[in-house]
XYZ file of C-alpha atoms in Angstrom:
523
model
C -42.756 52.897 10.888
C -46.525 52.988 10.261
C -48.976 52.511 13.040
C -52.359 50.887 13.007
C -55.186 53.193 11.771
C -57.414 51.821 14.507
C -55.364 51.253 17.630
C -58.494 50.202 19.512
C -58.624 47.025 17.382
C -56.098 44.619 18.885
C -55.501 41.292 17.158
C -52.978 38.471 17.391
C -50.388 37.678 14.710
C -48.371 34.495 14.276
C -45.202 35.142 12.255
C -43.950 32.093 10.350
C -40.383 32.380 9.092
C -37.086 30.571 8.615
C -34.432 31.402 11.206
C -32.023 32.747 8.592
C -31.735 36.081 6.830
C -33.448 37.741 5.087
C -36.400 36.004 6.809
C -35.069 36.491 10.331
C -34.401 40.246 10.078
C -37.687 40.879 8.303
C -39.608 38.823 10.870
C -37.994 40.911 13.624
C -39.034 44.146 11.878
C -42.632 42.952 11.495
C -42.709 41.720 15.090
C -41.568 45.065 16.509
C -43.898 47.101 14.275
C -46.931 44.937 15.105
C -46.240 45.265 18.847
C -45.709 49.014 18.530
C -49.080 49.309 16.778
C -50.810 47.831 19.820
C -51.317 44.304 18.506
C -50.010 41.013 19.881
C -47.379 39.120 17.927
C -45.775 35.705 18.237
C -42.320 35.091 16.807
C -40.676 31.873 17.966
C -37.220 33.378 18.443
C -38.597 36.265 20.518
C -41.596 34.738 22.261
C -40.484 31.298 23.472
C -38.611 31.428 26.757
C -35.535 29.337 27.518
C -36.629 25.901 28.723
C -40.206 26.293 27.469
C -41.577 23.400 25.383
C -41.782 24.908 21.909
C -44.203 22.359 20.312
C -46.930 23.119 22.861
C -46.345 26.876 22.628
C -46.589 26.875 18.824
C -49.819 24.854 19.000
C -51.316 27.331 21.468
C -50.322 30.388 19.449
C -51.655 28.964 16.189
C -55.027 28.328 17.826
C -55.163 31.824 19.322
C -53.947 33.919 16.402
C -56.191 35.944 14.099
C -53.612 36.376 11.330
C -50.906 34.009 10.114
C -48.137 36.113 8.569
C -46.125 33.813 6.298
C -42.687 34.986 5.159
C -42.181 32.874 2.079
C -38.572 32.890 0.900
C -36.507 30.388 -1.058
C -35.400 28.906 2.287
C -38.786 28.808 4.007
C -40.440 27.345 0.887
C -38.391 24.180 1.467
C -38.771 24.142 5.264
C -40.777 21.236 6.664
C -41.573 23.210 9.810
C -42.927 26.178 7.835
C -44.995 23.846 5.630
C -46.382 22.148 8.732
C -47.300 25.515 10.268
C -49.135 26.473 7.050
C -50.938 23.121 7.004
C -52.131 23.524 10.578
C -53.131 27.163 10.021
C -55.163 26.073 6.978
C -56.765 23.269 9.001
C -57.703 25.680 11.787
C -59.095 28.143 9.249
C -61.234 25.454 7.623
C -62.739 24.550 10.994
C -63.427 28.151 12.064
C -66.674 30.025 11.441
C -64.637 33.263 11.406
C -62.098 31.856 8.889
C -59.306 32.323 11.435
C -56.404 32.479 11.212
C -56.323 34.411 7.954
C -53.191 33.488 6.011
C -51.169 36.441 4.653
C -48.249 35.185 2.525
C -45.422 37.562 1.700
C -42.911 36.452 -0.909
C -39.479 37.528 0.337
C -37.171 37.940 -2.675
C -39.068 34.960 -4.062
C -40.303 35.340 -7.640
C -43.794 34.290 -8.710
C -42.168 31.882 -11.164
C -40.220 30.099 -8.403
C -41.809 26.656 -7.831
C -43.380 25.822 -4.476
C -43.270 22.345 -3.010
C -46.228 20.031 -3.596
C -47.980 20.799 -0.299
C -47.490 24.588 -0.250
C -48.650 24.840 -3.839
C -51.966 23.327 -2.813
C -52.408 25.253 0.441
C -51.686 28.647 -1.125
C -53.049 28.346 -4.654
C -56.166 30.400 -3.833
C -54.587 32.674 -1.205
C -53.669 36.223 -2.175
C -49.997 37.098 -1.779
C -47.691 40.112 -1.560
C -44.083 40.674 -2.653
C -41.191 42.024 -0.580
C -38.028 42.824 -2.521
C -36.234 45.401 -0.347
C -36.541 47.195 3.036
C -38.413 49.958 1.181
C -41.356 47.562 0.862
C -41.683 46.966 4.610
C -43.620 50.140 5.608
C -45.993 49.776 2.648
C -46.799 46.141 3.471
C -47.297 46.925 7.157
C -49.639 49.791 6.309
C -51.680 47.505 4.093
C -51.869 44.846 6.807
C -52.991 47.359 9.440
C -55.604 48.768 7.045
C -56.927 45.272 6.439
C -57.199 44.682 10.173
C -58.946 47.996 10.739
C -61.454 47.639 7.888
C -62.071 43.923 8.149
C -61.383 43.406 4.428
C -59.298 40.360 5.295
C -62.525 38.635 6.269
C -63.674 38.987 2.661
C -60.319 37.916 1.291
C -60.587 34.730 3.359
C -63.713 33.877 1.366
C -61.805 34.272 -1.895
C -62.977 37.793 -2.768
C -60.471 40.141 -4.319
C -59.607 43.703 -3.452
C -57.861 46.071 -5.829
C -56.368 48.032 -2.973
C -54.976 45.354 -0.693
C -52.912 42.209 -1.323
C -53.271 41.906 -5.086
C -53.990 38.433 -6.400
C -51.031 36.264 -7.205
C -50.601 35.321 -10.863
C -53.006 32.631 -11.954
C -51.827 29.061 -11.500
C -52.895 26.068 -13.589
C -55.557 23.969 -11.970
C -53.625 20.803 -12.678
C -50.521 20.124 -10.624
C -48.128 20.477 -13.533
C -44.467 19.649 -12.965
C -42.436 22.573 -11.606
C -39.759 24.230 -13.679
C -36.433 22.415 -14.163
C -33.991 23.339 -11.416
C -30.232 23.610 -11.254
C -28.040 20.834 -9.933
C -27.685 19.768 -7.202
C -31.350 19.732 -6.334
C -32.798 20.152 -2.836
C -35.503 17.530 -2.222
C -38.802 19.284 -1.559
C -41.673 16.932 -2.278
C -42.489 15.604 -5.730
C -39.368 15.030 -7.826
C -39.453 17.000 -11.090
C -40.376 15.008 -14.163
C -37.302 16.679 -15.676
C -35.068 15.872 -12.702
C -31.887 13.851 -13.069
C -32.281 12.697 -9.468
C -35.281 10.412 -9.789
C -34.111 6.864 -9.082
C -36.171 4.058 -10.577
C -36.897 0.970 -8.505
C -37.294 -1.789 -11.135
C -39.644 -3.379 -12.000
C -42.089 -0.976 -10.304
C -42.176 1.755 -12.945
C -42.512 -0.572 -15.932
C -45.301 -2.569 -14.247
C -47.216 0.626 -13.470
C -46.825 1.962 -17.012
C -48.163 -1.303 -18.430
C -51.093 -1.303 -15.994
C -52.250 2.280 -16.671
C -52.762 1.445 -20.348
C -55.269 -1.309 -19.537
C -58.991 -0.377 -19.628
C -60.498 0.093 -16.165
C -57.152 -0.455 -14.424
C -56.516 0.281 -10.734
C -53.027 0.871 -9.314
C -52.548 1.094 -5.542
C -49.331 2.759 -4.315
C -48.460 2.461 -0.623
C -45.440 3.869 1.207
C -44.693 6.133 4.191
C -44.221 9.898 3.808
C -41.348 11.140 1.632
C -40.687 7.764 0.026
C -41.579 8.854 -3.518
C -45.291 7.993 -3.866
C -46.351 11.284 -5.442
C -43.299 11.306 -7.724
C -44.224 7.829 -8.972
C -47.860 8.859 -9.456
C -46.724 11.880 -11.488
C -44.673 9.629 -13.741
C -47.545 7.202 -14.232
C -49.839 10.072 -15.228
C -47.115 11.445 -17.516
C -46.836 8.074 -19.265
C -50.622 8.057 -19.669
C -50.520 11.550 -21.186
C -47.956 10.301 -23.727
C -50.644 7.876 -24.924
C -53.034 10.825 -25.373
C -54.918 10.162 -22.119
C -56.442 12.960 -20.092
C -54.849 13.066 -16.647
C -56.125 14.503 -13.364
C -54.045 14.479 -10.160
C -56.200 15.147 -7.082
C -54.804 15.304 -3.540
C -57.253 14.846 -0.664
C -54.784 16.545 1.671
C -55.675 19.841 0.008
C -59.429 19.571 0.549
C -60.975 21.918 3.121
C -62.031 20.252 6.362
C -65.682 21.153 5.775
C -65.689 18.894 2.703
C -65.643 15.876 5.008
C -68.723 16.971 6.974
C -70.931 14.387 5.260
C -70.887 11.977 2.316
C -73.069 14.143 0.079
C -70.819 17.202 0.468
C -67.682 15.106 -0.037
C -68.893 13.404 -3.228
C -70.070 16.728 -4.655
C -66.590 18.171 -3.987
C -65.025 15.113 -5.617
C -67.179 15.358 -8.754
C -66.730 19.121 -9.052
C -62.960 18.888 -8.544
C -62.496 16.281 -11.270
C -64.777 18.195 -13.650
C -62.965 21.461 -12.969
C -59.597 19.923 -13.801
C -61.098 18.546 -17.006
C -62.228 22.111 -17.847
C -65.878 20.996 -17.875
C -68.713 23.188 -16.531
C -70.106 22.344 -13.102
C -73.448 20.598 -13.648
C -74.013 19.185 -10.176
C -77.465 20.794 -10.045
C -78.526 18.778 -13.094
C -77.379 15.410 -11.780
C -77.762 15.655 -7.998
C -81.233 14.577 -6.908
C -81.931 14.058 -3.201
C -84.365 11.255 -4.081
C -81.349 9.127 -4.963
C -78.429 8.363 -2.663
C -75.145 10.270 -2.791
C -73.255 7.348 -4.355
C -75.896 6.969 -7.061
C -75.682 10.689 -7.859
C -71.881 10.569 -7.979
C -71.908 7.526 -10.271
C -74.441 9.213 -12.573
C -72.273 12.359 -12.738
C -69.318 10.319 -14.002
C -71.318 7.849 -16.104
C -73.742 10.285 -17.756
C -71.693 13.498 -17.851
C -67.937 13.489 -17.208
C -66.938 10.307 -19.052
C -69.263 10.821 -22.085
C -67.959 14.396 -22.469
C -64.384 13.226 -23.077
C -63.146 11.299 -26.095
C -60.017 9.913 -24.456
C -59.322 7.613 -21.520
C -59.023 9.383 -18.154
C -56.187 8.577 -15.734
C -57.297 9.815 -12.303
C -54.600 9.988 -9.619
C -55.956 10.156 -6.050
C -53.178 11.194 -3.679
C -53.178 11.270 0.141
C -56.328 9.152 0.438
C -55.282 8.502 4.054
C -57.040 11.781 4.848
C -60.360 9.954 4.415
C -59.420 7.225 6.920
C -60.276 9.714 9.683
C -63.906 9.647 8.526
C -64.923 5.933 8.528
C -68.488 6.475 7.317
C -67.337 8.475 4.291
C -64.386 6.157 3.696
C -66.471 2.983 3.504
C -68.883 4.460 0.979
C -66.264 6.232 -1.136
C -63.865 3.319 -1.363
C -66.782 0.998 -2.045
C -67.701 3.308 -4.930
C -64.181 3.100 -6.419
C -64.319 -0.685 -6.160
C -67.721 -0.761 -7.908
C -66.429 1.421 -10.778
C -63.394 -0.819 -11.175
C -65.627 -3.906 -11.322
C -68.026 -2.212 -13.777
C -65.117 -1.663 -16.159
C -65.001 -5.423 -16.765
C -68.402 -5.319 -18.456
C -69.285 -1.757 -19.455
C -67.426 0.297 -22.044
C -68.090 3.670 -20.392
C -66.129 2.630 -17.286
C -63.259 1.206 -19.345
C -62.314 4.864 -19.958
C -61.398 5.349 -16.307
C -57.986 4.376 -14.935
C -57.397 4.882 -11.214
C -54.171 5.454 -9.281
C -54.785 5.403 -5.510
C -51.944 6.599 -3.256
C -51.810 6.130 0.512
C -49.220 6.105 3.287
C -50.167 3.092 5.355
C -52.412 0.087 5.649
C -56.144 0.777 5.735
C -56.959 0.672 9.446
C -60.711 1.113 9.086
C -62.894 -2.030 8.916
C -64.148 -2.612 5.368
C -66.191 -5.300 3.656
C -63.625 -7.333 1.722
C -65.942 -7.402 -1.304
C -66.280 -3.604 -1.363
C -62.682 -2.594 -0.704
C -60.494 -1.305 -3.566
C -57.439 -2.178 -1.473
C -57.465 -5.862 -2.382
C -57.876 -5.552 -6.164
C -55.811 -4.065 -8.965
C -52.011 -3.752 -9.032
C -50.492 -3.302 -5.533
C -47.245 -1.325 -5.370
C -45.300 -0.913 -2.133
C -42.283 1.384 -2.342
C -39.217 0.224 -0.474
C -36.097 2.112 0.547
C -33.166 2.491 -1.844
C -30.617 -0.299 -1.789
C -26.842 0.226 -1.702
C -26.460 0.330 -5.487
C -29.279 2.861 -5.852
C -27.727 5.151 -3.222
C -24.367 4.791 -4.995
C -26.046 5.734 -8.292
C -27.651 8.779 -6.656
C -24.317 9.862 -5.142
C -22.682 9.721 -8.573
C -25.513 11.792 -10.052
C -24.576 14.411 -7.439
C -20.980 14.321 -8.698
C -19.671 12.390 -5.675
C -17.105 9.685 -6.403
C -17.844 7.706 -3.250
C -16.652 4.292 -2.221
C -19.005 1.586 -0.958
C -17.642 2.257 2.530
C -18.881 5.864 2.416
C -22.273 4.732 1.120
C -22.536 2.237 3.960
C -21.587 4.908 6.525
C -24.404 7.155 5.327
C -26.889 4.289 5.203
C -25.960 3.220 8.734
C -27.401 6.569 9.850
C -30.379 7.141 7.511
C -30.913 3.758 5.859
C -32.062 3.933 2.248
C -34.802 6.486 2.963
C -34.992 8.457 -0.339
C -35.594 11.871 1.224
C -32.990 11.553 3.972
C -30.386 10.260 1.522
C -31.048 13.099 -0.919
C -30.785 15.760 1.801
C -27.351 14.408 2.773
C -26.089 14.216 -0.807
C -27.407 17.694 -1.626
C -25.517 19.366 1.216
C -22.355 17.336 0.710
C -22.337 17.988 -3.063
C -22.687 21.738 -2.364
C -19.773 21.448 0.097
C -21.961 22.780 2.894
C -20.779 19.901 5.047
C -18.561 16.810 4.935
C -19.794 13.266 5.383
C -18.001 12.946 8.733
C -19.495 16.150 10.121
C -22.940 15.199 8.824
C -22.783 11.849 10.606
C -21.764 13.582 13.853
C -24.461 16.259 13.745
C -27.297 14.392 11.954
C -29.386 13.523 15.063
C -28.991 16.996 16.593
C -30.628 20.394 16.150
C -27.354 21.612 14.603
C -27.428 19.152 11.712
C -29.008 19.301 8.245
C -32.022 17.261 9.440
C -33.022 19.640 12.255
C -36.062 20.999 10.397
C -37.229 17.490 9.452
C -36.750 16.136 12.980
C -38.461 19.102 14.640
C -41.529 18.612 12.434
C -41.775 14.981 13.522
C -41.307 15.950 17.176
C -44.018 18.597 16.880
C -46.478 16.064 15.439
C -45.651 13.533 18.151
C -46.067 16.103 20.934
C -49.581 16.786 19.616
C -50.426 13.086 19.970
C -49.190 11.910 23.398
C -50.165 8.303 22.676
C -47.901 8.268 19.595
C -45.069 9.962 21.500
C -45.331 7.271 24.197
C -45.326 4.557 21.531
C -42.239 5.850 19.723
C -40.496 6.298 23.069
C -41.129 2.620 23.806
C -39.726 1.594 20.418
C -36.510 3.647 20.543
C -35.831 2.547 24.123
C -35.622 -1.110 23.052
C -32.861 -2.704 21.041
C -35.185 -5.510 19.910
C -38.430 -5.211 17.886
C -41.540 -4.028 19.786
C -45.242 -4.901 19.435
C -47.569 -1.843 19.365
C -51.297 -1.165 19.336
C -52.387 -1.616 15.699
C -53.717 1.941 15.169
C -50.616 3.515 16.730
C -48.468 1.226 14.630
C -50.281 2.168 11.408
C -49.963 5.895 12.101
C -46.251 5.764 12.972
C -45.556 3.626 9.910
C -47.450 6.187 7.834
C -45.262 8.978 9.235
C -42.223 6.955 8.161
C -40.729 6.680 11.653
C -40.903 2.900 11.939
C -40.278 -0.196 9.875
C -41.939 -3.557 10.305
C -40.352 -6.867 11.229
C -43.198 -9.339 11.083
C -45.826 -8.075 13.534
C -43.291 -5.972 15.428
C -41.565 -2.671 14.676
C -38.187 -0.959 15.015
C -37.080 2.639 14.306
C -36.753 3.187 10.561
C -33.174 4.347 10.954
C -30.559 5.195 13.563
C -31.168 8.923 12.963
C -34.644 8.587 14.481
C -33.496 6.311 17.299
C -30.795 8.736 18.437
C -32.889 11.899 18.087
C -35.993 10.636 19.869
C -33.972 8.933 22.593
C -32.590 12.378 23.389
C -35.677 14.544 22.833
C -38.167 12.207 24.533
C -35.767 11.667 27.460
C -35.401 7.912 27.058
C -33.413 6.560 30.008
């Protein structure tokens, strides 16, 4: 096994992997080799002691590590915990002057053509990657990693520079978030549902109303729902319908923007303009339209009004996903959302703005104070996605080849409700004969069940926010609805853990009540 060329340079590695082979064995090999080379390595299965609180330990190690070694296999690419680790590593990197931790993805028997989920695709689209196809690749990859550490070339790679010797660039990806390749049945839910998927369930009359709205000049569609309820899938279908009418379409997720973008309004609006222009394949002309004499909003409006929109001969459907990210920055949020509202209003009178159609997607109510006359959240077509009803779950079961009775549907829904993601996970594993309905219902709220990865991600996020953990503990401990602080309530609703009953809340489903009662030690 290779050793580090410069043993005097000791750095910390965080190894992200799925606890199943081939990931597990490969992670163990990397862990042992990194330690033997004189570096420090964290691997959850090896480094976390019995009884130690794993959420806090993972947080600490992510903050301390210099390199984030991501083993990206077919299994880990669908893991919520792995995706969350990548998200937090990317967030830490964005906020670090040293660009730490540096993310080093290794595709483990995972072809370049294999589709990544919506989030990973965004986090890794500009990150160089390496392939592992057999144990013969292990020494070569380790040698490359140690050379990078010794020479400091990873610092340059973090800034997007390429190196012909180390970590060759991954194949180029389209700038637009095009639908992934069709997949075989049954289909594991992993973010946006394929446009070609047989498992997308319509919720009439939502789709037809959205398709009608996007064809109207200057239209604005607002889609609200908690995580994993189908918002991005619906947005993709709206944009697809627009493209069928020869519209240009641009999907833009704010979750994928670097943290530094939100430093001030000017930087944010420049990023916004440049991102839309880039996806339209138009040259960046910010220098020609950005004049410090004028305000940032004026410059942004001029960029669209005098450059982007005149350059195109078709209507533009612009899908803005994960706009909740901006709620954390009230000063930027007020100005940006006020700008969207102004453009929507201008479309009533000015032809240039009639070209623009907006789809705004968010996970919860807007909890920042906004002038009612400047907010885009009280105009346009409001769409709120609900859970599947019994007939829709029955339809989905049949699409998975399951000839279930209403009694079986009701048993599943008693545990997970009509939550689209949770229902699809159950049907996927049952259709593959990985598990029976009875065993799933017994193990669902435990670490041994098919939801363990999903539940651990939620627990990790709650442990990072003690006030939210205390709030959810209060809710699951009560059999009747509970009144919460409004901000805590908004955030937990956004995460999809709660459902509203008037001004009060209850757990979204019995799965969450049982799991958090146990993990948060509710007496």
